[in-house]
mmCIF file of C-alpha atoms in Angstrom:
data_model
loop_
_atom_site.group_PDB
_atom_site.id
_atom_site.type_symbol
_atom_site.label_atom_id
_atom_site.label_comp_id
_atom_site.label_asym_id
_atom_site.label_seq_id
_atom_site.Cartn_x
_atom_site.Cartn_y
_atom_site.Cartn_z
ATOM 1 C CA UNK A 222 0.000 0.000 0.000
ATOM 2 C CA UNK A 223 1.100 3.565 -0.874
ATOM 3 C CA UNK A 224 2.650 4.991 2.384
ATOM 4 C CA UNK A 225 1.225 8.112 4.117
ATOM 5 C CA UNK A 226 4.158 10.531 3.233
ATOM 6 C CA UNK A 227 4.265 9.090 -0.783
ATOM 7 C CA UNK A 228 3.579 12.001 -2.945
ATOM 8 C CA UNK A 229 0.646 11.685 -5.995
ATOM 9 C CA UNK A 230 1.251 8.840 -8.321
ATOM 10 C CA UNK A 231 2.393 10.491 -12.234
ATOM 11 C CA UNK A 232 -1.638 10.660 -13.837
ATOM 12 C CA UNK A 233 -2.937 7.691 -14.726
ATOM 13 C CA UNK A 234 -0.988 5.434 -12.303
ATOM 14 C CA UNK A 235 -3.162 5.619 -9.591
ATOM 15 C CA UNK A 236 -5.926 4.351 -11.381
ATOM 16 C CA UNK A 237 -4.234 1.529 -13.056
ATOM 17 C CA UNK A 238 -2.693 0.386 -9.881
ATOM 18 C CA UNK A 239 -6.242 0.505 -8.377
ATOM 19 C CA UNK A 240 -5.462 3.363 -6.150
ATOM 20 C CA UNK A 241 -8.285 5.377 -7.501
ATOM 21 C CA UNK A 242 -11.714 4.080 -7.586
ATOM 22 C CA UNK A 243 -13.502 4.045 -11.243
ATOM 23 C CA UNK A 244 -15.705 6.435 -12.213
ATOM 24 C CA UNK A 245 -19.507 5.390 -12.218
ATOM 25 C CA UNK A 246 -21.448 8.465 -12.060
ATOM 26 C CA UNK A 247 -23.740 10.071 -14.787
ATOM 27 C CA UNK A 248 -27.452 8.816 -15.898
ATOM 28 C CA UNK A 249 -26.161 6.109 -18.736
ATOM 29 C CA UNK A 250 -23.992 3.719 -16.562
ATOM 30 C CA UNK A 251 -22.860 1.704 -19.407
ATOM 31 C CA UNK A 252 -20.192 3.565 -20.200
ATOM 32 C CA UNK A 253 -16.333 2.117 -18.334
ATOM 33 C CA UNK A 254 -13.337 2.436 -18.411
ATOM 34 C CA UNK A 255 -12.780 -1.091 -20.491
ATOM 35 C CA UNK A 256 -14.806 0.269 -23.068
ATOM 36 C CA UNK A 257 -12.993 3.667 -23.768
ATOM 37 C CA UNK A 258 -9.848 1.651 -23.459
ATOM 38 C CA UNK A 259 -10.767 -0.743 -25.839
ATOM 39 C CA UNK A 260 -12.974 1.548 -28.696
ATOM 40 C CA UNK A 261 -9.624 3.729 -28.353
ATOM 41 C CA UNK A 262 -7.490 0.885 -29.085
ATOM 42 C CA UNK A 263 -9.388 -0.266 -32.210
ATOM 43 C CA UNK A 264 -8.955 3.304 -33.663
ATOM 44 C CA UNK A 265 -5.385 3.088 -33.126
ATOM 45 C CA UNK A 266 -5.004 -0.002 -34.478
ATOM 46 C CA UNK A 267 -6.560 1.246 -37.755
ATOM 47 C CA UNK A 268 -5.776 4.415 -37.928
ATOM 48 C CA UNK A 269 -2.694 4.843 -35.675
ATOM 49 C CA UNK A 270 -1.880 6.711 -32.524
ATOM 50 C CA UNK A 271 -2.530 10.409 -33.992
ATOM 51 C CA UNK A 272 -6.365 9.202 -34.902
ATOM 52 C CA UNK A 273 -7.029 8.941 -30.987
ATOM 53 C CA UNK A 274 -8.302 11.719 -29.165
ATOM 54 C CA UNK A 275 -11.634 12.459 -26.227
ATOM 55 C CA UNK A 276 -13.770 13.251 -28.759
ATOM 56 C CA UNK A 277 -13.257 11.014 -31.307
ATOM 57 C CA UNK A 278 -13.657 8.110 -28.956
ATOM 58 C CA UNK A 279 -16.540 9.862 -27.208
ATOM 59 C CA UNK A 280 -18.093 10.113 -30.806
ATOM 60 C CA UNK A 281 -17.424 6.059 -31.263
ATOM 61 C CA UNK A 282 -19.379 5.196 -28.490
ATOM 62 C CA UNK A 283 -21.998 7.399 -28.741
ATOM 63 C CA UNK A 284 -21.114 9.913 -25.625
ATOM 64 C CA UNK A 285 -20.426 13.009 -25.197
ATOM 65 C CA UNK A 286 -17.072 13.928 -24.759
ATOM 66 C CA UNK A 287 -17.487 14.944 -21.375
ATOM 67 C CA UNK A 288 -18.838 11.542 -20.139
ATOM 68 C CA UNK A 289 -15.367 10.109 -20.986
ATOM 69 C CA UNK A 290 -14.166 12.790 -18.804
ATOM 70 C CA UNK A 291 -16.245 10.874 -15.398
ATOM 71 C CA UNK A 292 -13.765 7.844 -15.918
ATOM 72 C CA UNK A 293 -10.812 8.554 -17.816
ATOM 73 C CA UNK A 294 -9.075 12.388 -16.647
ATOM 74 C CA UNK A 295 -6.966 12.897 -19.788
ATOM 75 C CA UNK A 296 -6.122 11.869 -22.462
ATOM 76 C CA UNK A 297 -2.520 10.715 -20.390
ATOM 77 C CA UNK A 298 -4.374 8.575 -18.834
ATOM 78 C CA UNK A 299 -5.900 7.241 -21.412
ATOM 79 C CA UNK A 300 -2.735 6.152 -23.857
ATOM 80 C CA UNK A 301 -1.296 4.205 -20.387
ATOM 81 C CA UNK A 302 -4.398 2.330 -19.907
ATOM 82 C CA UNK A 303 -4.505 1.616 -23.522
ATOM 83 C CA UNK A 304 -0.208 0.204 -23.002
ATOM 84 C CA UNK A 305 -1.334 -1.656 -20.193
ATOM 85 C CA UNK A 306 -4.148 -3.775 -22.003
ATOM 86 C CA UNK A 307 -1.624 -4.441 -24.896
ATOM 87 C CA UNK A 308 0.769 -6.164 -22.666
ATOM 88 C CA UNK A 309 -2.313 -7.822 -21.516
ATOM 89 C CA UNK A 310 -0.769 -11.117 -22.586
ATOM 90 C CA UNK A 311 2.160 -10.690 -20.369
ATOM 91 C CA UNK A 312 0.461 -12.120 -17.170
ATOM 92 C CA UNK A 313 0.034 -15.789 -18.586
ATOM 93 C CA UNK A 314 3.275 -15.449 -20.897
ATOM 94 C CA UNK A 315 5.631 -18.902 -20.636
ATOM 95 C CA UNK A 316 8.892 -18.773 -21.677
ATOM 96 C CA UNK A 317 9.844 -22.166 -22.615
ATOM 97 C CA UNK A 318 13.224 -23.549 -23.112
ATOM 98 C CA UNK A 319 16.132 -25.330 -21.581
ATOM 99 C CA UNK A 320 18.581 -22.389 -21.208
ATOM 100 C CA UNK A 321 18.662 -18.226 -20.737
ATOM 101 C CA UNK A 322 19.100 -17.766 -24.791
ATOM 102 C CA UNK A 323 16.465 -19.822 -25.560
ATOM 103 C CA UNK A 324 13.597 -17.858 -22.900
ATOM 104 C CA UNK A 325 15.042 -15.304 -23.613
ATOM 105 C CA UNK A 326 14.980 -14.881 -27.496
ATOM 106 C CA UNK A 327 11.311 -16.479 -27.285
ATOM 107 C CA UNK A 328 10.471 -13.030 -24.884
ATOM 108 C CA UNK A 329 11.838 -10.481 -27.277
ATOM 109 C CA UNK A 330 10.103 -12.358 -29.747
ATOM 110 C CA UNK A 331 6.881 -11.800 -27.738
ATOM 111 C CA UNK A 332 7.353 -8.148 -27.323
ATOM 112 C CA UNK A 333 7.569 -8.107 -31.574
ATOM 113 C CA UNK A 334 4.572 -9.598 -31.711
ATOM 114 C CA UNK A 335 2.656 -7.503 -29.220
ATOM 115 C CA UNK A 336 3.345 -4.387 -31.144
ATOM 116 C CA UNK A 337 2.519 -5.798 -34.441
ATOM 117 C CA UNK A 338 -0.280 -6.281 -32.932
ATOM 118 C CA UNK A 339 -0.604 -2.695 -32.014
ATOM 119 C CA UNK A 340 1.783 -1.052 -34.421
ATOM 120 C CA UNK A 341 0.812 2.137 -32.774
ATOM 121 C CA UNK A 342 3.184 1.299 -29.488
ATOM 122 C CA UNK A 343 5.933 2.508 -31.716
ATOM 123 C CA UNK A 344 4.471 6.167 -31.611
ATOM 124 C CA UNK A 345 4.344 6.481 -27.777
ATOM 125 C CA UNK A 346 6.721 8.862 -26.687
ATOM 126 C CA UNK A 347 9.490 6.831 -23.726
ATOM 127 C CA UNK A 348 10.105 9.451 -21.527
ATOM 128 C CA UNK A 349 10.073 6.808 -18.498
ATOM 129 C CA UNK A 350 9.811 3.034 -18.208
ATOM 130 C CA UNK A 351 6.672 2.023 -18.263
ATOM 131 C CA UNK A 352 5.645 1.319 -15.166
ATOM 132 C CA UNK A 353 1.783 0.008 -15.808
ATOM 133 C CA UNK A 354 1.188 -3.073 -13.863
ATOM 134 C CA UNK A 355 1.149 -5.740 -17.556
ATOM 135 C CA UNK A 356 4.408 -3.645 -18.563
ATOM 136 C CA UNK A 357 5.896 -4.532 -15.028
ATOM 137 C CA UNK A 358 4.736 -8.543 -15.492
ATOM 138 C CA UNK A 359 6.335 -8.437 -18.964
ATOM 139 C CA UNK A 360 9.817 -6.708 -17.152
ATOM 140 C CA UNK A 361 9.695 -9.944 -14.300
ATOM 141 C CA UNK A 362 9.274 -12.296 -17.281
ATOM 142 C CA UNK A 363 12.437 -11.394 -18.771
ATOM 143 C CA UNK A 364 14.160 -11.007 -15.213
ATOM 144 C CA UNK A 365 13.485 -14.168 -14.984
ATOM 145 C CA UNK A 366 14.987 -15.895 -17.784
ATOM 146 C CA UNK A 367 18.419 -14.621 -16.313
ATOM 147 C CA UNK A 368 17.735 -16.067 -12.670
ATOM 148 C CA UNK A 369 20.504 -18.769 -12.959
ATOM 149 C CA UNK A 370 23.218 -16.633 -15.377
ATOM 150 C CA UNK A 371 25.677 -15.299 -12.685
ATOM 151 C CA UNK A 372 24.488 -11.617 -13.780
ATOM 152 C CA UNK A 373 24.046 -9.222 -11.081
ATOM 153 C CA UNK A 374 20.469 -7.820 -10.417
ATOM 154 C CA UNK A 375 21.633 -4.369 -12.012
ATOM 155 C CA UNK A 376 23.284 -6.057 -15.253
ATOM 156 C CA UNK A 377 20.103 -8.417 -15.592
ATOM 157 C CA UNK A 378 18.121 -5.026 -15.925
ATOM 158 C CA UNK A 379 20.468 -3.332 -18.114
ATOM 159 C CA UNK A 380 19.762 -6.699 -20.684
ATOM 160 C CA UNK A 381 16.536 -6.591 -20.457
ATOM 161 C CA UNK A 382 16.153 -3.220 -21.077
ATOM 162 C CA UNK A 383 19.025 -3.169 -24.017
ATOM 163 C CA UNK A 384 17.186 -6.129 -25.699
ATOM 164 C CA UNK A 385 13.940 -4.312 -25.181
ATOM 165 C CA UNK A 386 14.603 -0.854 -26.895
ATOM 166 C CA UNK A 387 16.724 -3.298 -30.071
ATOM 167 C CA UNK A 388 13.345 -4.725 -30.592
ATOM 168 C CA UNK A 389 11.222 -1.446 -30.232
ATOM 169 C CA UNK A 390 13.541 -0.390 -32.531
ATOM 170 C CA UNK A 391 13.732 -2.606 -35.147
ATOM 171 C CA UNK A 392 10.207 -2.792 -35.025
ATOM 172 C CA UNK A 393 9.414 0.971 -35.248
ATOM 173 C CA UNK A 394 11.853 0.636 -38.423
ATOM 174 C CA UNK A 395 9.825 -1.748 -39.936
ATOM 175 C CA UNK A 396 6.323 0.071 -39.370
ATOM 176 C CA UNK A 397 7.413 2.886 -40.444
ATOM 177 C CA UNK A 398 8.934 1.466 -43.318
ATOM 178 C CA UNK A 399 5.563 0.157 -44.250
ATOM 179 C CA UNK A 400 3.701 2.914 -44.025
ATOM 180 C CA UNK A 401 5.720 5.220 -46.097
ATOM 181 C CA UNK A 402 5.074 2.511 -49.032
ATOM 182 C CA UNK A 403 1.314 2.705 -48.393
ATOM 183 C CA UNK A 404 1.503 6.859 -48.788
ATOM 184 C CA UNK A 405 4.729 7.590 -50.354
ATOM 185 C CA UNK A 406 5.522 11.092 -49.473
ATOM 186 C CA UNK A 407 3.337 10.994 -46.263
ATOM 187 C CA UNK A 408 6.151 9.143 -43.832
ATOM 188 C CA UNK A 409 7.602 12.162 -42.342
ATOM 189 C CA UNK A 410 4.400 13.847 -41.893
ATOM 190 C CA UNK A 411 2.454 11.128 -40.623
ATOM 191 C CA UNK A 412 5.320 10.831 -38.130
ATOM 192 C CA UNK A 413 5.060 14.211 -37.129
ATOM 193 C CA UNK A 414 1.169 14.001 -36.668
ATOM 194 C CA UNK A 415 1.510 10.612 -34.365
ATOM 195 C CA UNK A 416 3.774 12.649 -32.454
ATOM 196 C CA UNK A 417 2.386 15.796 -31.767
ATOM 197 C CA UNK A 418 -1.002 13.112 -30.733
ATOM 198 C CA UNK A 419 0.380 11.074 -29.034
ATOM 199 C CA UNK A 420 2.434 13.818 -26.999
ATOM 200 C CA UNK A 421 0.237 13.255 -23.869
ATOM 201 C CA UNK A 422 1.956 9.925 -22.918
ATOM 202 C CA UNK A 423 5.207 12.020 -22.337
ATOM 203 C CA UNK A 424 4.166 13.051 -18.230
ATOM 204 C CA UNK A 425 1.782 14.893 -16.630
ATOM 205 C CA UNK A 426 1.202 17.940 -18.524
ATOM 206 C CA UNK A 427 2.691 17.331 -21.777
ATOM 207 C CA UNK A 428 -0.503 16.889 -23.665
ATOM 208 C CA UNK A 429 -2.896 19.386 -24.381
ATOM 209 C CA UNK A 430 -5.685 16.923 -22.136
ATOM 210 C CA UNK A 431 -3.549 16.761 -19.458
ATOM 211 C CA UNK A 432 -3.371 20.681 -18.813
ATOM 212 C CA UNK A 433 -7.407 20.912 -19.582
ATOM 213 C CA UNK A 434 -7.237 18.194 -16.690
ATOM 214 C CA UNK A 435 -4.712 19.070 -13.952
ATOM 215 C CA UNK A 436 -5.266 21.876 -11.606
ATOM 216 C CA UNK A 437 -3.171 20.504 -8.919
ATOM 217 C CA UNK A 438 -1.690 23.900 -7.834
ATOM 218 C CA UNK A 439 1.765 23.685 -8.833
ATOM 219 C CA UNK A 440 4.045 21.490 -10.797
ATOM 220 C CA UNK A 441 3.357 17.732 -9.568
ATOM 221 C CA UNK A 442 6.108 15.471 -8.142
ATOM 222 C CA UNK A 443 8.670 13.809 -10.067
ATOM 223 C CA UNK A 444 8.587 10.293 -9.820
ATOM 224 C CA UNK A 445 12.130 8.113 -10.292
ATOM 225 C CA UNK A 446 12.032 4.704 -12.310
ATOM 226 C CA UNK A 447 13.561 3.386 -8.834
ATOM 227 C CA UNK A 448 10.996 5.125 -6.757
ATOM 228 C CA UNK A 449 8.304 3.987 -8.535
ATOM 229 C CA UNK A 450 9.029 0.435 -8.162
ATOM 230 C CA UNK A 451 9.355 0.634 -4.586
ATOM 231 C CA UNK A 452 6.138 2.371 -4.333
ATOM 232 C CA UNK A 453 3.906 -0.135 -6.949
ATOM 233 C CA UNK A 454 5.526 -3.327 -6.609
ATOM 234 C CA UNK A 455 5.160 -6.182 -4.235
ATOM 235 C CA UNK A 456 7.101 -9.073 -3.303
ATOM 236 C CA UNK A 457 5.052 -11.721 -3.759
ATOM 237 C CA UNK A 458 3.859 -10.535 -7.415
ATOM 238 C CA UNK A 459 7.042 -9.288 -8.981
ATOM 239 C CA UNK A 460 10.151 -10.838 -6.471
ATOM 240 C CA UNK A 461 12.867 -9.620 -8.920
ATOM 241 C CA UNK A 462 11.503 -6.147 -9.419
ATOM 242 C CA UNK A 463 11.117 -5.445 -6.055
ATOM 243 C CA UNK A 464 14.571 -7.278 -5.220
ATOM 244 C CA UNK A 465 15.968 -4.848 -7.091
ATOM 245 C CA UNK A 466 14.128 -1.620 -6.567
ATOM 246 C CA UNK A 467 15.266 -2.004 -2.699
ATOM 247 C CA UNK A 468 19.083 -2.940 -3.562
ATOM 248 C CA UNK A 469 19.154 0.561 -3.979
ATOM 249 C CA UNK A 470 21.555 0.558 -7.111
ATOM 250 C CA UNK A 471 19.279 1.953 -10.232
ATOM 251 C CA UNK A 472 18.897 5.809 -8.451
ATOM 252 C CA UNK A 473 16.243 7.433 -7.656
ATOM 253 C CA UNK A 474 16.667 11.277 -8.505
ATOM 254 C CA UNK A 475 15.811 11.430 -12.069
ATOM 255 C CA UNK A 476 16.741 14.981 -12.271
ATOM 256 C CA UNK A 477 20.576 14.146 -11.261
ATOM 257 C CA UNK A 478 20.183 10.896 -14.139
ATOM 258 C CA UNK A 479 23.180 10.295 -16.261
ATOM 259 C CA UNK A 480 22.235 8.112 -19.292
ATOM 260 C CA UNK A 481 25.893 7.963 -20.245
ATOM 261 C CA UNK A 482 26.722 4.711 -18.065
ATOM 262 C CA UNK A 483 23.371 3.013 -19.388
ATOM 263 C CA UNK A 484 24.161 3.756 -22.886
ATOM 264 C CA UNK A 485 27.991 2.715 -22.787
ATOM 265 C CA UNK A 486 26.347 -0.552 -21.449
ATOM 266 C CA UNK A 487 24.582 -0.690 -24.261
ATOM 267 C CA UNK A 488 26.908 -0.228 -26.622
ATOM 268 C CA UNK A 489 29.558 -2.565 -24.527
ATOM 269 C CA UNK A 490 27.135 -5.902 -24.769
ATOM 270 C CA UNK A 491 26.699 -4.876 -28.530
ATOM 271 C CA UNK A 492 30.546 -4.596 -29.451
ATOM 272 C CA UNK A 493 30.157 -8.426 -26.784
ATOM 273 C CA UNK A 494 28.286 -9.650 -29.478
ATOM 274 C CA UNK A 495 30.286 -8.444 -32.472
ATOM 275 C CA UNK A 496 33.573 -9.792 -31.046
ATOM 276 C CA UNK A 497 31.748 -13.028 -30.571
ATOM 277 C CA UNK A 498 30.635 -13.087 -34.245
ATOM 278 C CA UNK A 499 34.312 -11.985 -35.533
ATOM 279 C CA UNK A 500 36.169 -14.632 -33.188
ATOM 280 C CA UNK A 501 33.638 -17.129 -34.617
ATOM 281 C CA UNK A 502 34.118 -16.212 -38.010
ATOM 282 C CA UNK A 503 37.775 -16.796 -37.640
ATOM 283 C CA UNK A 504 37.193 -19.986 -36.183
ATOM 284 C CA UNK A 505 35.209 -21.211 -39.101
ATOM 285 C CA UNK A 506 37.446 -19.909 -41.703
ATOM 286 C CA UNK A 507 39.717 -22.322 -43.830
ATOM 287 C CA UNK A 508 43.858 -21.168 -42.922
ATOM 288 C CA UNK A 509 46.391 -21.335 -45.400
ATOM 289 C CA UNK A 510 49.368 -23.455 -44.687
ATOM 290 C CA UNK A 511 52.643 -21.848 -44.931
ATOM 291 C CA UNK A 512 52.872 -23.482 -48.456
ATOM 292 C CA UNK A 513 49.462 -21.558 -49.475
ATOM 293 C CA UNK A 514 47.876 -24.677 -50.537
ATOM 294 C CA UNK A 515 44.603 -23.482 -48.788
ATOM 295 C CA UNK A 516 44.633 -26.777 -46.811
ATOM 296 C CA UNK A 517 43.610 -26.010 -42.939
ATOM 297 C CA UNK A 518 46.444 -25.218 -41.142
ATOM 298 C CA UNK A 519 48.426 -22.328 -38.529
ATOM 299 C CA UNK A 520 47.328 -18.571 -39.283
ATOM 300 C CA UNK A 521 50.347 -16.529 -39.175
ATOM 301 C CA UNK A 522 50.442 -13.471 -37.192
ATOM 302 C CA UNK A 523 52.845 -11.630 -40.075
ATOM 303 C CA UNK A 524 49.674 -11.402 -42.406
ATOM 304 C CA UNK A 525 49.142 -14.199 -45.770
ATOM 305 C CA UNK A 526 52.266 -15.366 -47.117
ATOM 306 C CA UNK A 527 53.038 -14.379 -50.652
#
């Protein structure tokens, strides 16, 4: 439970971890929160993130915008609850195999097929991890893979996450790739559009729904990836997460981050891989005997013999 002195959950948060109660008022209680989630997930689906707004979902199901408004507070709130149910799969997710590479490989390939699913997760601004309770499942998944590697808590993060933002990558690539051939000439633009829409999942405030929404009095707290964690995560439900929230070795103070150490990491386990691939290359190659006979034999150190 959130702790007396714990400052307001980021929008959206609060009612995703159940810490806010769902709205139910107004005269035509079929309205919820599932179904605004899931009308404005079928728009972006077909139409992509910049085609979801109040209104237009309002208009879908036949309510005014302002009804949307009793259980969803902006549109911030809206694009996490939509993340959420698109990791929905997350919670019964087995990773089968009989070593880390093989669980492993089979979870990234998950996360490729949850956002070709929803092509539209590629459009979502990442200025935090997300931090949605399906998102955090999907995160202890992967921790878990790694649970008899040797790595330490910290490094099993850093792969996870590394892995994670290849395969976000790779897969906005590809989307984007695909569009542009449907609308030549309307890539960059289209970009531009799913942006500036889908702005709003940047923080509190960043959308133009969220400052309609928030009259809090001041600029709201700042939440840390590490704080967070400690604050929404349990034991029992995600062992790893919380291991490591309390190890105290992530950081909390997002203002003092430095992303230099994370993306060095990065780019370390990368060049890991590419020294792998060379040494193994080598290995495989035929070597010239001193008599050039290209029969297998010693490699020379002085470079190929004449």
């Amino acid at each position: 439970m959130a702790s007396e002195k714990s400052p307001p959950l980021p929008p959206g948060l609060d009612l995703l971890w159940g810490r806010r109660e769902r709205g139910q008022r107004g005269p035509r209680p079929g309205l919820s929160v599932d179904a605004i989630v899931a009308t404005a997930t079928r728009i972006a689906d077909a139409e992509g993130l910049a085609a979801v707004s109040m209104a237009r979902v309002a208009k879908e199901l036949g309510y005014t915008t302002m009804s949307l408004y009793r259980h969803v507070a902006t549109k911030d709130e809206l694009l996490q609850m939509m993340w959420n149910a698109s990791a929905l799969g997350a919670e019964g997710l087995v990773l089968e195999g009989d070593d880390w590479r093989t669980r492993l490989r089979a979870w990234a390939i998950f996360q490729r097929q949850m956002i070709d699913l929803h092509p539209w997760i590629t459009q979502m601004p990442m200025a935090a991890p997300p931090v949605a309770p399906n998102s955090l499942t999907f995160v202890e998944k992967g921790l878990e893979t790694l649970d008899d590697t040797g790595l330490s808590d910290t490094d099993k993060l850093r792969v996870i996450g590394l892995l994670s933002s290849y395969t976000l990558s790779e897969a906005r690539m590809a989307h984007d790739a695909a569009r542009a051939a449907v609308a030549p000439g309307a890539g960059a633009g289209a970009a531009a559009a799913a942006g500036a829409g889908a702005g709003a999942a940047a923080g509190p405030g960043a959308g133009a729904d969220a400052a309609a929404g928030s009259d809090r009095g001041g600029p709201p707290p700042v939440w840390g990836f590490e704080a967070l964690l400690r604050e929404l995560v349990d034991a029992q439900t995600y062992p790893r997460l919380h291991r490591i929230a309390w190890a105290g070795e992530i950081g909390g103070d997002p203002a003092g981050f430095e992303e230099t150490e994370e993306f060095l990491f990065g780019v370390d386990r990368i060049l890991d891989g590419i020294a792998a691939l060379i040494d193994r290359t080598h290995d495989n190659r035929p070597h010239r005997t001193s008599g050039g006979t290209g029969t297998p034999g010693a490699r020379h150190s002085d470079g190929p013999t004449p």
